[in-house]
Amino acid sequence: DTGVSQDPRHKITKRGQNVTFRCDPISEHNRLYWYRQTLGQGPEFLTYFQNEAQLEKSRLLSDRFSAERPKGSFSTLEIQRTEQGDSAMYLCASSPSQGTFRYEQYFGPGTRLTVT
Amino acid sequence: QKEVEQDPGPLSVPEGAIVSLNCTYSNSAFQYFMWYRQYSRKGPELLMYTYSSGNKEDGRFTAQVDKSSKYISLFIRDSQPSDSATYLCAMSATGGFKTIFGAGTRLFVKA
């Protein structure tokens, strides 16, 4: 399977705990994106990597959120001191960096986070 | 005002109907327009991708972009129960990487 994969698929945590999600993009894609989606809304952009460089962070990404892509392959998204408002689906997507195909983002299945 | 507006529905149609889904936007810099389909508790799946104005057809799906009106549409012909899903419009500016999504329209196709 050469699609985008995410792990875990579901995570239930207590308020105040830290959580980390992993995303493995399509292997030949340089660009990697993180989005957050809440019920009844479209995905909201969180951050973007080109190779290992994090080039943009949304103002939605508070200081409690950090993302890394250390070797330009997989990426992790960590949320520290989780709050109930962090409950959402966290989506990862990837795309090529060249040509018009760079606008075609391919999404993983998402990690559903529930903070109790 | 949101940059991209999309009627959340739900939209319910009988099998075989032609479905019309629409989005409006406010940012004239948007040049790339996408439609994604999302089944419940799954990630979005790219359906169609269009650059600037015009039409694009792929099987039962037709995407239209009218930049003068800042209005995009997705038409589904001969709709099937398997088309029941949420349809998200998305758009991006030239040279940009940030894609803005609509809220999605929930579609139900009844057998």
Coordinates of C-alpha atoms in Angstrom, one line a residue:
Chain A
D1 CA 0.0 0.0 0.0
T2 CA 1.6 3.3 -1.1
G3 CA -0.9 5.7 0.4
V4 CA -0.6 8.0 3.4
S5 CA -0.7 6.1 6.7
Q6 CA -1.4 7.5 10.2
D7 CA -0.9 5.9 13.6
P8 CA -2.8 5.5 15.9
R9 CA -6.2 5.6 14.3
H10 CA -7.9 6.4 17.6
K11 CA -6.5 7.9 20.8
I12 CA -8.4 8.5 24.1
T13 CA -6.5 10.5 26.7
K14 CA -7.2 12.4 29.8
R15 CA -7.0 16.1 30.0
G16 CA -3.5 17.2 30.8
Q17 CA -1.7 14.3 29.2
N18 CA 0.6 14.5 26.2
V19 CA -0.1 12.7 23.0
T20 CA 1.9 12.0 19.8
F21 CA 0.7 11.1 16.4
R22 CA 2.7 9.7 13.5
C23 CA 2.2 10.2 9.7
D24 CA 4.0 8.3 6.9
P25 CA 3.5 10.1 3.6
I26 CA 3.6 8.7 0.1
S27 CA 7.3 8.0 -0.3
E28 CA 8.0 10.2 -3.3
H29 CA 6.1 13.2 -1.9
N30 CA 8.3 16.1 -0.5
R31 CA 5.4 18.1 1.0
L32 CA 3.6 17.1 4.2
Y33 CA 0.6 18.8 5.8
W34 CA -1.2 18.5 9.1
Y35 CA -4.9 19.5 9.4
R36 CA -7.5 19.4 12.2
Q37 CA -11.1 18.6 11.4
T38 CA -14.0 18.9 13.9
L39 CA -17.5 17.6 13.4
G40 CA -19.4 19.3 10.6
Q41 CA -16.3 21.3 9.4
G42 CA -13.8 21.0 6.7
P43 CA -10.1 20.3 7.5
E44 CA -8.3 23.4 8.9
F45 CA -4.6 23.8 8.1
L46 CA -2.2 23.4 11.0
T47 CA 1.3 23.2 9.5
Y48 CA 3.3 22.3 6.4
F49 CA 6.7 20.8 5.7
Q50 CA 8.8 20.7 2.6
N51 CA 11.2 17.9 3.2
E52 CA 12.4 18.4 6.8
A53 CA 11.8 22.2 6.9
Q54 CA 8.6 23.4 8.6
L55 CA 7.7 26.4 6.5
E56 CA 4.4 27.5 7.9
K57 CA 2.4 27.2 11.1
S58 CA -1.2 28.3 11.5
R59 CA -2.2 30.5 14.4
L60 CA -4.4 27.6 15.3
L61 CA -1.2 25.8 16.4
S62 CA -0.7 27.0 19.9
D63 CA 2.5 26.6 21.9
R64 CA 1.2 23.2 23.1
F65 CA 1.4 21.8 19.6
S66 CA 4.7 20.8 17.9
A67 CA 5.4 19.0 14.7
E68 CA 8.6 17.5 13.4
R69 CA 9.8 15.8 10.2
P70 CA 13.4 15.0 11.2
K71 CA 14.6 13.2 8.0
G72 CA 12.1 14.5 5.5
S73 CA 10.1 11.3 5.6
F74 CA 7.6 10.5 8.4
S75 CA 6.3 13.3 10.6
T76 CA 5.0 13.5 14.2
L77 CA 2.5 15.9 15.8
E78 CA 2.7 16.2 19.6
I79 CA 0.1 17.9 21.7
Q80 CA 1.2 18.7 25.3
R81 CA -1.2 19.2 28.2
T82 CA -4.2 18.2 26.2
E83 CA -7.5 20.1 26.6
Q84 CA -11.0 19.0 25.8
G85 CA -11.1 21.5 22.9
D86 CA -8.3 19.4 21.3
S87 CA -10.7 16.6 20.6
A88 CA -10.9 16.3 16.8
M89 CA -9.7 14.3 13.8
Y90 CA -6.1 15.0 13.0
L91 CA -5.4 14.5 9.3
C92 CA -2.1 14.2 7.5
A93 CA -1.7 14.8 3.8
S94 CA 1.2 14.7 1.3
S95 CA 1.9 16.0 -2.2
P96 CA 4.7 16.4 -4.7
S97 CA 6.6 19.7 -4.6
Q98 CA 6.9 20.2 -8.4
G99 CA 4.5 20.9 -11.1
T100 CA 0.8 21.5 -10.9
F101 CA 0.4 18.2 -9.0
R102 CA 1.7 19.9 -5.9
Y103 CA -1.8 21.2 -5.4
E104 CA -3.2 17.6 -5.2
Q105 CA -3.0 16.6 -1.6
Y106 CA -3.5 12.9 -0.6
F107 CA -4.9 12.3 2.8
G108 CA -4.4 9.6 5.3
P109 CA -7.2 8.0 7.3
G110 CA -6.7 10.4 10.2
T111 CA -6.2 10.0 14.0
R112 CA -9.3 10.6 16.0
L113 CA -8.4 12.2 19.4
T114 CA -10.8 12.2 22.3
V115 CA -9.8 14.1 25.4
T116 CA -11.8 13.2 28.5
Chain B
Q1 CA -16.8 36.0 6.6
K2 CA -15.1 32.7 5.7
E3 CA -12.9 32.6 2.7
V4 CA -14.9 29.6 1.3
E5 CA -18.6 29.1 1.9
Q6 CA -20.3 25.8 1.3
D7 CA -23.9 24.8 2.1
P8 CA -23.6 22.0 4.7
G9 CA -26.9 20.3 3.5
P10 CA -27.9 17.6 4.0
L11 CA -28.9 17.1 0.4
S12 CA -31.1 14.0 -0.3
V13 CA -31.7 12.8 -3.8
P14 CA -33.1 9.6 -5.4
E15 CA -30.8 7.2 -7.2
G16 CA -30.1 8.3 -10.8
A17 CA -30.6 12.1 -10.1
I18 CA -28.2 14.7 -11.2
V19 CA -26.5 16.3 -8.2
S20 CA -25.2 19.9 -8.1
L21 CA -22.8 20.9 -5.3
N22 CA -21.5 24.5 -5.0
C23 CA -19.0 26.7 -3.2
T24 CA -18.4 30.4 -3.3
Y25 CA -15.2 32.1 -2.3
S26 CA -13.9 35.6 -1.6
N27 CA -10.2 35.4 -2.3
S28 CA -9.5 36.3 -5.9
A29 CA -6.0 34.9 -5.6
F30 CA -7.3 31.3 -5.6
Q31 CA -6.4 29.6 -8.9
Y32 CA -6.5 25.9 -8.1
F33 CA -9.8 24.3 -7.2
M34 CA -10.4 20.8 -5.8
W35 CA -13.2 18.6 -4.8
Y36 CA -12.8 15.9 -2.2
R37 CA -15.1 13.1 -1.1
Q38 CA -15.1 12.1 2.5
Y39 CA -16.9 9.0 3.9
S40 CA -17.8 8.9 7.5
R41 CA -14.7 8.6 9.8
K42 CA -12.4 8.4 6.8
G43 CA -9.8 10.9 5.3
P44 CA -10.8 13.0 2.3
E45 CA -10.3 11.5 -1.1
L46 CA -9.3 13.7 -4.0
L47 CA -12.0 13.6 -6.8
M48 CA -11.3 16.4 -9.2
Y49 CA -8.8 19.2 -9.6
T50 CA -9.2 22.2 -11.9
Y51 CA -6.9 25.1 -12.7
S52 CA -8.5 28.6 -13.2
S53 CA -11.8 28.8 -15.0
G54 CA -13.5 26.3 -17.1
N55 CA -14.9 22.8 -17.0
K56 CA -13.4 19.4 -16.4
E57 CA -15.1 16.1 -16.8
D58 CA -14.2 12.7 -15.3
G59 CA -16.7 9.9 -15.8
R60 CA -19.9 10.9 -14.0
F61 CA -18.3 13.9 -12.4
T62 CA -18.0 17.4 -13.9
A63 CA -16.3 20.3 -12.2
Q64 CA -17.0 23.9 -13.2
V65 CA -15.1 27.1 -12.1
D66 CA -16.4 30.6 -12.7
K67 CA -13.8 33.0 -11.5
S68 CA -15.7 36.1 -12.4
S69 CA -18.4 35.1 -10.0
K70 CA -16.1 33.3 -7.5
Y71 CA -18.3 30.3 -7.8
I72 CA -17.4 26.6 -8.3
S73 CA -19.6 23.6 -8.9
L74 CA -19.4 19.8 -8.9
F75 CA -22.1 17.9 -10.9
I76 CA -22.7 14.2 -10.4
R77 CA -24.7 12.4 -13.1
D78 CA -26.6 9.2 -12.5
S79 CA -26.0 9.4 -8.8
Q80 CA -25.6 6.1 -6.9
P81 CA -26.1 5.2 -3.2
S82 CA -22.3 4.7 -3.1
D83 CA -22.0 8.5 -3.8
S84 CA -23.5 9.2 -0.3
A85 CA -20.7 11.0 1.5
T86 CA -19.6 14.5 2.4
Y87 CA -18.2 16.6 -0.5
L88 CA -15.6 19.2 0.3
C89 CA -14.5 21.9 -2.0
A90 CA -11.0 23.2 -1.6
M91 CA -8.9 25.9 -3.2
S92 CA -5.4 27.3 -3.2
A93 CA -3.5 30.3 -4.6
T94 CA -0.7 30.0 -7.2
G95 CA 2.6 29.3 -5.6
G96 CA 0.8 28.6 -2.3
F97 CA 0.8 25.5 -0.3
K98 CA -2.1 26.4 2.1
T99 CA -5.4 24.9 0.9
I100 CA -8.6 26.3 2.3
F101 CA -11.5 23.9 2.6
G102 CA -15.3 24.5 2.7
A103 CA -17.3 23.0 5.5
G104 CA -18.5 20.2 3.2
T105 CA -22.0 19.2 1.9
R106 CA -23.5 16.0 3.1
L107 CA -25.1 14.0 0.3
F108 CA -27.5 11.1 0.6
V109 CA -28.5 9.2 -2.5
K110 CA -31.6 7.0 -1.8
A111 CA -32.0 3.7 -3.6

